[in-house]
Tab-separated table of C-alpha atoms and ligand atoms in Angstrom:
chain	number	residue	atom	x	y	z
A	207	MET	CA	-23.127	-9.809	10.238
A	208	LYS	CA	-20.582	-7.117	9.385
A	209	ASN	CA	-21.951	-3.815	8.046
A	210	LEU	CA	-21.000	-2.116	4.785
A	211	LEU	CA	-21.527	1.637	4.637
A	212	VAL	CA	-21.908	2.701	1.007
A	213	VAL	CA	-21.457	6.394	0.249
A	214	SER	CA	-23.823	6.825	-2.688
A	215	CYS	CA	-22.529	9.626	-4.888
A	216	VAL	CA	-24.876	8.910	-7.779
A	217	SER	CA	-27.592	11.481	-8.128
A	218	ASP	CA	-30.352	11.006	-10.660
A	219	ASP	CA	-31.749	14.430	-10.091
A	220	VAL	CA	-30.568	16.576	-12.969
A	221	LYS	CA	-31.891	19.625	-11.123
A	222	ALA	CA	-29.898	18.916	-7.954
A	223	PRO	CA	-26.488	17.526	-8.867
A	224	LEU	CA	-25.071	17.892	-5.364
A	225	SER	CA	-23.373	14.614	-4.448
A	226	MET	CA	-20.248	14.695	-6.614
A	227	TYR	CA	-19.907	18.438	-6.137
A	228	ILE	CA	-19.777	18.058	-2.357
A	229	LEU	CA	-17.498	15.027	-2.515
A	230	LYS	CA	-15.039	16.812	-4.803
A	231	ASN	CA	-15.084	20.214	-3.140
A	232	PHE	CA	-15.430	19.206	0.517
A	233	LYS	CA	-13.756	15.820	0.413
A	234	ASP	CA	-12.028	16.029	3.796
A	235	ASP	CA	-15.286	16.890	5.560
A	236	VAL	CA	-17.184	14.121	3.765
A	237	VAL	CA	-14.462	11.579	4.545
A	238	ALA	CA	-14.486	12.648	8.229
A	239	GLY	CA	-18.290	12.354	8.414
A	240	VAL	CA	-18.251	8.952	6.740
A	241	ALA	CA	-15.531	7.714	9.111
A	242	LYS	CA	-17.473	8.917	12.158
A	243	TYR	CA	-20.709	7.279	11.033
A	244	ALA	CA	-19.000	4.042	9.977
A	245	SER	CA	-17.229	3.676	13.326
A	246	GLY	CA	-20.572	4.078	15.105
A	247	ILE	CA	-22.047	1.096	13.257
A	248	ASP	CA	-18.798	-0.857	12.910
A	249	ALA	CA	-18.919	-0.817	9.120
A	250	ASP	CA	-16.509	-1.168	6.241
A	251	ILE	CA	-16.679	1.774	3.829
A	252	MET	CA	-17.316	1.799	0.095
A	253	TYR	CA	-17.880	4.739	-2.271
A	254	LEU	CA	-20.273	4.252	-5.164
A	255	LEU	CA	-19.262	6.710	-7.889
A	256	PRO	CA	-20.669	7.489	-11.326
A	257	GLU	CA	-18.590	5.912	-14.077
A	258	ASN	CA	-15.724	8.105	-15.309
A	259	GLU	CA	-15.535	9.886	-11.935
A	260	ASP	CA	-12.582	9.399	-9.613
A	261	VAL	CA	-11.657	11.144	-6.393
A	262	GLU	CA	-8.265	10.649	-4.717
A	263	GLY	CA	-7.869	10.123	-0.978
A	264	LEU	CA	-11.158	8.426	-0.094
A	265	ASN	CA	-11.250	6.288	3.057
A	266	GLY	CA	-12.790	3.230	1.421
A	267	GLU	CA	-12.947	1.144	-1.697
A	268	ALA	CA	-14.354	2.946	-4.758
A	269	ARG	CA	-16.779	1.173	-7.061
A	270	HIS	CA	-18.305	2.631	-10.203
A	271	THR	CA	-21.681	2.285	-11.828
A	272	ASN	CA	-23.227	3.454	-15.055
A	273	GLN	CA	-26.646	3.210	-13.441
A	274	VAL	CA	-28.398	6.448	-12.555
A	275	SER	CA	-31.477	6.095	-10.415
A	276	PRO	CA	-33.433	7.957	-7.735
A	277	THR	CA	-33.429	4.674	-5.813
A	278	LEU	CA	-29.684	4.689	-5.159
A	279	ASN	CA	-30.214	5.968	-1.648
A	280	ASN	CA	-31.968	2.690	-0.894
A	281	PRO	CA	-29.738	-0.115	0.513
A	282	TYR	CA	-31.381	-2.898	-1.507
A	283	SER	CA	-31.119	-0.909	-4.722
A	284	VAL	CA	-27.456	-0.181	-4.010
A	285	ALA	CA	-26.795	-3.874	-3.228
A	286	GLN	CA	-28.429	-4.800	-6.536
A	287	VAL	CA	-26.276	-2.370	-8.491
A	288	LEU	CA	-23.112	-3.583	-6.729
A	289	SER	CA	-24.115	-7.116	-7.779
A	290	GLY	CA	-24.412	-6.039	-11.415
A	291	ASN	CA	-28.217	-5.884	-11.473
A	292	TRP	CA	-30.693	-3.112	-12.207
A	293	PRO	CA	-31.345	-0.660	-9.370
A	294	ARG	CA	-34.545	-1.732	-7.609
A	295	PRO	CA	-35.499	-0.576	-4.083
A	296	MET	CA	-36.980	-2.534	-1.186
A	297	ILE	CA	-38.596	-0.422	1.487
A	298	GLN	CA	-39.710	-2.764	4.276
A	299	ASP	CA	-38.321	-1.508	7.603
A	300	ASP	CA	-37.008	-4.904	8.645
A	301	PHE	CA	-35.433	-5.754	5.287
A	302	VAL	CA	-31.665	-6.227	5.371
A	303	ALA	CA	-29.860	-5.689	2.055
A	304	VAL	CA	-26.779	-7.879	1.775
A	305	PHE	CA	-23.705	-7.549	-0.428
A	306	GLU	CA	-20.686	-9.858	-0.067
A	307	ASP	CA	-22.058	-11.119	3.284
A	308	LYS	CA	-22.320	-7.621	4.708
A	309	ALA	CA	-25.451	-5.697	5.634
A	310	VAL	CA	-25.609	-2.609	3.407
A	311	GLN	CA	-26.335	0.844	4.779
A	312	VAL	CA	-26.266	3.959	2.616
A	313	ILE	CA	-25.201	7.528	3.274
A	314	THR	CA	-24.942	10.507	0.907
A	315	PRO	CA	-22.036	12.978	0.791
A	316	GLU	CA	-24.540	15.648	1.913
A	317	ALA	CA	-25.383	13.710	5.069
A	318	ALA	CA	-21.724	12.852	5.725
A	319	TYR	CA	-20.797	16.536	5.434
A	320	GLY	CA	-23.520	17.352	7.978
A	321	ILE	CA	-22.208	14.731	10.404
A	322	ALA	CA	-18.727	16.271	10.211
A	323	LYS	CA	-19.654	19.955	10.177
A	324	GLY	CA	-23.072	20.198	11.788
A	325	PHE	CA	-26.402	20.823	10.162
A	326	ASP	CA	-26.513	24.608	10.213
A	327	GLU	CA	-25.398	24.841	6.585
A	328	LYS	CA	-27.011	23.382	3.499
A	329	PHE	CA	-26.123	22.945	-0.152
A	330	VAL	CA	-28.588	24.177	-2.724
A	331	ALA	CA	-28.364	23.945	-6.523
A	332	VAL	CA	-29.690	27.137	-8.109
A	333	ASN	CA	-30.784	26.603	-11.703
A	334	THR	CA	-31.542	29.206	-14.302
A	335	GLN	CA	-32.158	28.449	-17.954
A	336	ASP	CA	-28.495	28.548	-18.853
A	337	LYS	CA	-26.585	27.416	-15.777
A	338	THR	CA	-26.546	25.518	-12.493
A	339	GLU	CA	-24.718	27.005	-9.552
A	340	ILE	CA	-24.286	25.129	-6.286
A	341	LYS	CA	-24.281	27.299	-3.173
A	342	LYS	CA	-23.494	26.576	0.463
A	343	VAL	CA	-25.878	28.614	2.580
A	344	ALA	CA	-26.629	29.017	6.259
A	345	VAL	CA	-29.866	27.576	7.575
A	346	GLY	CA	-32.299	30.481	7.929
A	347	THR	CA	-31.113	32.206	4.732
A	348	ALA	CA	-34.012	33.638	2.750
A	349	VAL	CA	-34.584	32.033	-0.641
A	350	ALA	CA	-34.745	35.592	-2.022
A	351	ASP	CA	-31.108	36.073	-0.937
A	352	ILE	CA	-29.980	33.020	-2.892
A	353	CYS	CA	-31.633	33.780	-6.203
A	354	ASP	CA	-33.679	36.531	-7.827
A	355	THR	CA	-37.245	35.652	-6.942
A	356	SER	CA	-38.533	39.212	-7.395
A	357	ALA	CA	-39.042	38.868	-11.141
A	358	ALA	CA	-39.738	35.147	-11.104
A	359	LYS	CA	-42.924	33.871	-12.668
A	360	ALA	CA	-42.473	30.553	-10.898
A	361	VAL	CA	-39.924	28.761	-8.773
A	362	LEU	CA	-39.528	24.991	-8.660
A	363	LEU	CA	-38.489	24.006	-5.154
A	364	GLY	CA	-36.828	20.606	-5.392
A	365	GLY	CA	-35.962	18.704	-8.514
A	366	LEU	CA	-37.899	15.853	-10.055
A	367	LYS	CA	-40.076	15.619	-6.928
A	368	GLY	CA	-40.272	19.390	-6.561
A	369	LYS	CA	-43.179	21.725	-6.185
A	370	PHE	CA	-43.879	24.894	-8.170
A	371	VAL	CA	-44.557	28.071	-6.193
A	372	THR	CA	-44.914	31.637	-7.387
A	373	GLY	CA	-42.058	34.141	-7.109
A	374	PRO	CA	-43.706	35.971	-4.165
A	375	GLN	CA	-44.347	32.667	-2.359
A	376	ALA	CA	-40.685	31.682	-2.820
A	377	SER	CA	-39.557	35.070	-1.504
A	378	GLU	CA	-41.173	34.341	1.853
A	379	LEU	CA	-39.354	31.041	2.362
A	380	LYS	CA	-36.181	30.330	4.295
A	381	ILE	CA	-33.769	27.435	4.058
A	382	GLN	CA	-34.521	24.974	6.818
A	383	ALA	CA	-32.295	22.419	8.511
A	384	GLU	CA	-34.510	19.434	7.823
A	385	GLU	CA	-34.873	17.931	4.358
A	386	GLN	CA	-36.926	20.403	2.364
A	387	PHE	CA	-35.527	20.911	-1.118
A	388	SER	CA	-32.043	20.683	-2.561
A	389	SER	CA	-32.553	22.703	-5.697
A	390	ILE	CA	-34.226	25.923	-6.737
A	391	THR	CA	-35.123	26.509	-10.377
A	392	VAL	CA	-36.236	29.984	-11.389
A	393	PHE	CA	-38.630	30.564	-14.286
A	394	THR	CA	-39.117	34.024	-15.746
A	395	SER	CA	-42.057	35.475	-17.653
A	396	SER	CA	-40.567	34.240	-20.927
A	397	ASP	CA	-40.571	30.630	-19.706
A	398	CYS	CA	-43.545	28.435	-20.547
A	399	ILE	CA	-44.629	26.335	-17.560
A	400	VAL	CA	-46.181	23.638	-19.752
A	401	ASP	CA	-42.957	23.354	-21.722
A	402	ALA	CA	-41.043	23.233	-18.411
A	403	CYS	CA	-43.252	20.303	-17.373
A	404	VAL	CA	-42.460	18.525	-20.652
A	405	GLN	CA	-38.742	18.755	-19.878
A	406	LEU	CA	-39.283	17.619	-16.271
A	407	TYR	CA	-41.400	14.619	-17.218
A	408	ASN	CA	-38.880	13.550	-19.858
A	409	ASP	CA	-36.332	13.382	-17.024
A	410	ILE	CA	-38.819	11.778	-14.623
A	411	TYR	CA	-39.677	9.086	-17.168
A	412	THR	CA	-35.980	8.331	-17.625
A	413	ALA	CA	-35.389	8.252	-13.869
A	414	SER	CA	-38.192	5.809	-12.945
A	415	CYS	CA	-36.565	2.458	-12.195
A	416	GLY	CA	-39.580	0.621	-13.594
A	417	LYS	CA	-40.045	-1.759	-10.674
A	418	CYS	CA	-43.695	-0.958	-10.068
A	419	VAL	CA	-46.417	-0.666	-12.677
A	420	LEU	CA	-47.988	2.458	-11.226
A	421	CYS	CA	-44.836	4.585	-11.483
A	422	ARG	CA	-43.582	2.960	-14.680
A	423	GLU	CA	-46.819	3.442	-16.595
A	424	SER	CA	-47.696	6.836	-15.113
A	425	THR	CA	-44.334	8.408	-15.870
A	426	SER	CA	-44.701	7.232	-19.457
A	427	GLN	CA	-48.288	8.477	-19.750
A	428	PHE	CA	-47.613	11.801	-18.053
A	429	LYS	CA	-44.703	12.394	-20.417
A	430	GLN	CA	-46.877	11.679	-23.435
A	431	ILE	CA	-49.917	13.662	-22.301
A	432	ILE	CA	-47.961	16.748	-21.239
A	433	THR	CA	-46.099	16.674	-24.541
A	434	GLU	CA	-49.457	16.509	-26.311
A	435	MET	CA	-50.446	19.698	-24.496
A	436	THR	CA	-47.722	21.466	-26.472
A	437	THR	CA	-48.700	20.009	-29.832
A	438	GLY	CA	-52.442	20.562	-29.814
A	439	LYS	CA	-53.516	16.995	-29.118
A	440	ALA	CA	-54.413	17.080	-25.435
A	441	LYS	CA	-57.953	17.416	-24.067
A	442	MET	CA	-59.128	19.347	-21.031
A	443	THR	CA	-60.195	16.038	-19.462
A	444	ASP	CA	-56.511	15.033	-19.472
A	445	LEU	CA	-55.982	17.548	-16.662
A	446	ASP	CA	-58.583	15.790	-14.489
A	447	MET	CA	-57.073	12.443	-15.338
A	448	ILE	CA	-53.588	13.603	-14.297
A	449	LYS	CA	-55.013	14.963	-11.042
A	450	GLU	CA	-56.871	11.763	-10.218
A	451	MET	CA	-53.920	9.560	-11.172
A	452	SER	CA	-51.578	11.705	-9.092
A	453	GLU	CA	-53.643	11.108	-5.974
A	454	ILE	CA	-53.479	7.366	-6.484
A	455	ILE	CA	-49.758	7.410	-7.317
A	456	SER	CA	-48.887	9.585	-4.320
A	457	TYR	CA	-49.793	6.775	-1.946
A	458	GLY	CA	-49.685	3.754	-4.246
A	459	ALA	CA	-46.233	4.042	-5.819
A	460	TYR	CA	-43.620	1.895	-4.164
A	461	CYS	CA	-40.887	4.348	-3.229
A	462	PRO	CA	-40.578	8.065	-2.382
A	463	PHE	CA	-39.567	8.923	-5.944
A	464	GLY	CA	-42.764	7.558	-7.442
A	465	GLN	CA	-44.864	9.055	-4.664
A	466	GLY	CA	-43.283	12.491	-5.132
A	467	MET	CA	-42.883	12.698	-8.908
A	468	THR	CA	-46.493	13.894	-9.341
A	469	LYS	CA	-45.819	17.139	-7.456
A	470	PRO	CA	-44.325	19.210	-10.307
A	471	ILE	CA	-47.336	18.726	-12.585
A	472	THR	CA	-50.057	18.985	-9.920
A	473	SER	CA	-48.573	22.161	-8.437
A	474	ALA	CA	-48.039	23.647	-11.926
A	475	MET	CA	-51.633	22.857	-12.950
A	476	GLU	CA	-52.934	24.488	-9.774
A	477	LEU	CA	-50.896	27.685	-10.087
A	478	PHE	CA	-50.986	28.073	-13.859
A	479	ALA	CA	-54.421	26.740	-14.803
A	480	ASP	CA	-54.841	29.521	-17.410
A	481	GLU	CA	-51.601	28.597	-19.127
A	482	PHE	CA	-52.634	24.949	-19.384
A	483	GLU	CA	-56.058	25.971	-20.688
A	484	ASP	CA	-54.456	28.239	-23.335
A	485	HIS	CA	-52.398	25.327	-24.595
A	486	ILE	CA	-55.175	22.759	-24.623
A	487	LYS	CA	-58.278	24.743	-25.556
A	488	ARG	CA	-56.866	27.588	-27.604
A	489	LYS	CA	-53.745	25.764	-28.790
A	490	THR	CA	-51.614	28.772	-28.086
A	491	CYS	CA	-48.462	29.367	-26.095
A	492	LYS	CA	-48.081	32.961	-24.972
A	493	CYS	CA	-44.359	32.429	-24.400
A	494	GLY	CA	-43.935	31.214	-27.988
A	495	LYS	CA	-42.156	28.024	-26.866
A	496	CYS	CA	-44.710	25.395	-27.867
A	497	TYR	CA	-46.413	24.620	-31.159
A	498	LYS	CA	-43.310	25.677	-33.045
A	499	ALA	CA	-42.584	22.148	-34.128
A	500	ALA	CA	-46.252	21.349	-34.388
A	501	GLU	CA	-47.597	22.389	-37.737
A	502	LEU	CA	-51.336	21.938	-37.346
A	503	TYR	CA	-53.224	20.794	-40.434
A	504	TYR	CA	-56.543	22.428	-41.240
A	505	ILE	CA	-58.910	22.702	-44.182
A	506	ASP	CA	-59.454	26.222	-45.433
A	507	PRO	CA	-63.273	26.631	-45.245
A	508	ASP	CA	-63.229	29.352	-47.906
A	509	GLU	CA	-61.641	27.018	-50.458
A	510	CYS	CA	-62.954	23.502	-49.723
A	511	ILE	CA	-65.393	22.311	-52.406
A	512	GLY	CA	-66.606	19.338	-50.357
A	513	CYS	CA	-65.451	16.667	-52.816
A	514	GLY	CA	-64.385	14.206	-50.087
A	515	ASP	CA	-61.138	13.145	-51.819
A	516	CYS	CA	-59.134	13.762	-48.673
A	517	ILE	CA	-61.098	11.415	-46.405
A	518	ASP	CA	-59.637	8.158	-47.679
A	519	ALA	CA	-56.111	9.562	-47.628
A	520	CYS	CA	-56.198	10.000	-43.864
A	521	PRO	CA	-54.920	6.939	-41.994
A	522	GLU	CA	-56.254	8.296	-38.695
A	523	ASP	CA	-59.878	8.876	-39.824
A	524	ALA	CA	-59.332	12.446	-38.692
A	525	ILE	CA	-61.231	14.106	-41.547
A	526	GLU	CA	-64.973	14.566	-41.210
A	527	GLY	CA	-67.374	15.695	-43.897
A	528	LYS	CA	-69.802	14.660	-46.604
A	529	ASP	CA	-70.397	15.626	-50.238
A	530	GLY	CA	-71.055	19.326	-50.659
A	531	PHE	CA	-70.037	20.186	-47.089
A	532	ILE	CA	-66.873	21.852	-45.874
A	533	HIS	CA	-64.593	19.138	-44.535
A	534	MET	CA	-62.940	19.429	-41.136
A	535	ILE	CA	-59.891	17.903	-39.444
A	536	ASP	CA	-60.317	16.591	-35.899
A	537	GLN	CA	-57.171	17.879	-34.160
A	538	ASP	CA	-57.474	15.242	-31.445
A	539	LEU	CA	-57.039	12.516	-34.045
A	540	CYS	CA	-54.711	14.207	-36.529
A	541	GLU	CA	-51.137	12.915	-36.347
A	542	GLN	CA	-49.776	15.624	-38.666
A	543	CYS	CA	-48.625	13.079	-41.249
A	544	GLY	CA	-49.481	15.376	-44.161
A	545	LYS	CA	-50.907	12.595	-46.374
A	546	CYS	CA	-54.148	14.482	-46.956
A	547	VAL	CA	-52.381	17.453	-48.542
A	548	SER	CA	-51.557	15.713	-51.812
A	549	ALA	CA	-55.054	14.191	-51.980
A	550	CYS	CA	-56.645	17.626	-52.250
A	551	ASP	CA	-56.453	18.931	-55.813
A	552	GLU	CA	-57.846	22.260	-54.646
A	553	GLY	CA	-54.828	22.864	-52.393
A	554	CYS	CA	-57.032	23.800	-49.479
A	555	ILE	CA	-55.386	21.676	-46.766
A	556	LYS	CA	-52.961	24.004	-45.091
A	557	THR	CA	-50.746	24.163	-42.014
A	558	ALA	CA	-50.336	26.731	-39.276
A	559	THR	CA	-48.890	26.869	-35.803
A	560	LYS	CA	-52.093	28.561	-34.656
A	561	LEU	CA	-55.410	27.529	-36.141
A	562	PRO	CA	-57.559	30.212	-37.808
A	563	LYS	CA	-61.307	30.415	-37.177
A	564	LEU	CA	-62.856	27.222	-38.522
A	565	PRO	CA	-66.350	25.708	-38.689
A	566	LYS	CA	-67.326	23.820	-35.550
A	567	LYS	CA	-70.283	22.019	-37.155
A	568	LYS	CA	-71.169	20.697	-40.592
A	569	THR	CA	-71.410	23.666	-42.950
A	570	LYS	CA	-72.488	23.642	-46.590
A	571	VAL	CA	-69.888	24.761	-49.136
A	572	GLY	CA	-70.474	28.445	-49.839
A	573	LYS	CA	-72.279	29.055	-46.529
A	574	TRP	CA	-69.144	29.951	-44.510
B	250	LIG	S1	-41.992	4.171	-7.480
B	250	LIG	FE1	-40.863	4.348	-9.454
B	250	LIG	S2	-38.727	4.582	-8.853
B	250	LIG	FE2	-39.842	3.778	-7.048
B	250	LIG	S3	-39.701	1.557	-7.167
B	250	LIG	FE3	-41.556	2.093	-8.247
B	250	LIG	S4	-40.907	2.292	-10.413
B	250	LIG	FE4	-39.061	2.375	-9.165
B	251	LIG	S1	-52.307	15.347	-41.637
B	251	LIG	FE1	-52.484	13.081	-41.739
B	251	LIG	S2	-53.625	12.556	-39.867
B	251	LIG	FE2	-53.914	14.746	-40.183
B	251	LIG	S3	-55.790	14.910	-41.350
B	251	LIG	FE3	-54.131	14.891	-42.840
B	251	LIG	S4	-53.915	12.728	-43.389
B	251	LIG	FE4	-55.133	12.798	-41.523
B	252	LIG	S1	-60.077	17.059	-50.854
B	252	LIG	FE1	-59.852	19.246	-50.486
B	252	LIG	S2	-61.639	20.165	-51.450
B	252	LIG	FE2	-62.055	18.003	-51.270
B	252	LIG	S3	-63.164	17.808	-49.327
B	252	LIG	FE3	-61.022	17.450	-48.876
B	252	LIG	S4	-60.251	19.443	-48.303
B	252	LIG	FE4	-62.186	19.804	-49.312
């Protein structure tokens, strides 16, 4: 069977948008590397480009896709997309992906560039909060020479499958020839790590192709739970649950994306345990990023007369109390709908981004 070498220029990793950059800026080298590799396996050449992207002078047919997936380095997933289907990988070693009677093999522009120019240079996307800059660096270059790690609170090495390290840990690292990480994201002291995880797991949830239950459900749950950490609804036991789930996912998910997507949260939880605890237990964000949108509802214990009128107004059964006792809102159950506010004639249900000191047990009115 004839081979088809597909140059996959579709990157799902918003943190490491290297493929199109390399194809556009080093086209001749990529084309030379692709030609060399294709002749070695006697393959026809095809370029798979994101929709609305065109590059002149390629040495093969160009096809476009509006699909964006971390599985588009997998031959079966690429064959599916070329056939008009959803991207779905197949990872058995002996599995041959076929498109138009040709056996599909996949190469990235990064790998093609390496074939043409050697592997003593690498491309790295350096992200700060306001920009992404792609740099070509020599293997052996210190990470500290590529970006400012000296003042970094944390550095994410790699994108959606990346690992958080501290600034000093990043400063000791060098770029290596073998696959290590293709992006570096620097976080300063004003960046909230929990909020950073919310953004990452929004992207990770979107990127999961949904083929396997473990990755599909976990990405959805992680996204929800980490978001809840920034709105006062998460519990400390959620951290243990994420840790336990991550262990299972890391060997049970079907493809490398699913297996690796747990690393950002597990490494962040390990390095920044205090920050997670602040968010969950104390419902505070020292960086001032979280809880802004989350107005937390509470009952002012100095004003509540214990009439109980608010209880029936709450669709979540989040209000506890009995006649003559100060009523309390269970923050784990409260959905911030605000329906209780109008039920209280005393005007003692209030909102705040940070909860004041409140009773933890049933307290008689007037005894607070
Ligand atoms: S691990 Fe995730 S990305 Fe990979 S096949 Fe399963 S659902 Fe798709
Ligand atoms: S804000 Fe809504 S969910 Fe929360 S206590 Fe009031 S009624 Fe219940
Ligand atoms: S309605 Fe107002 S005063 Fe009555 S129990 Fe609820 S919070 Fe307290």
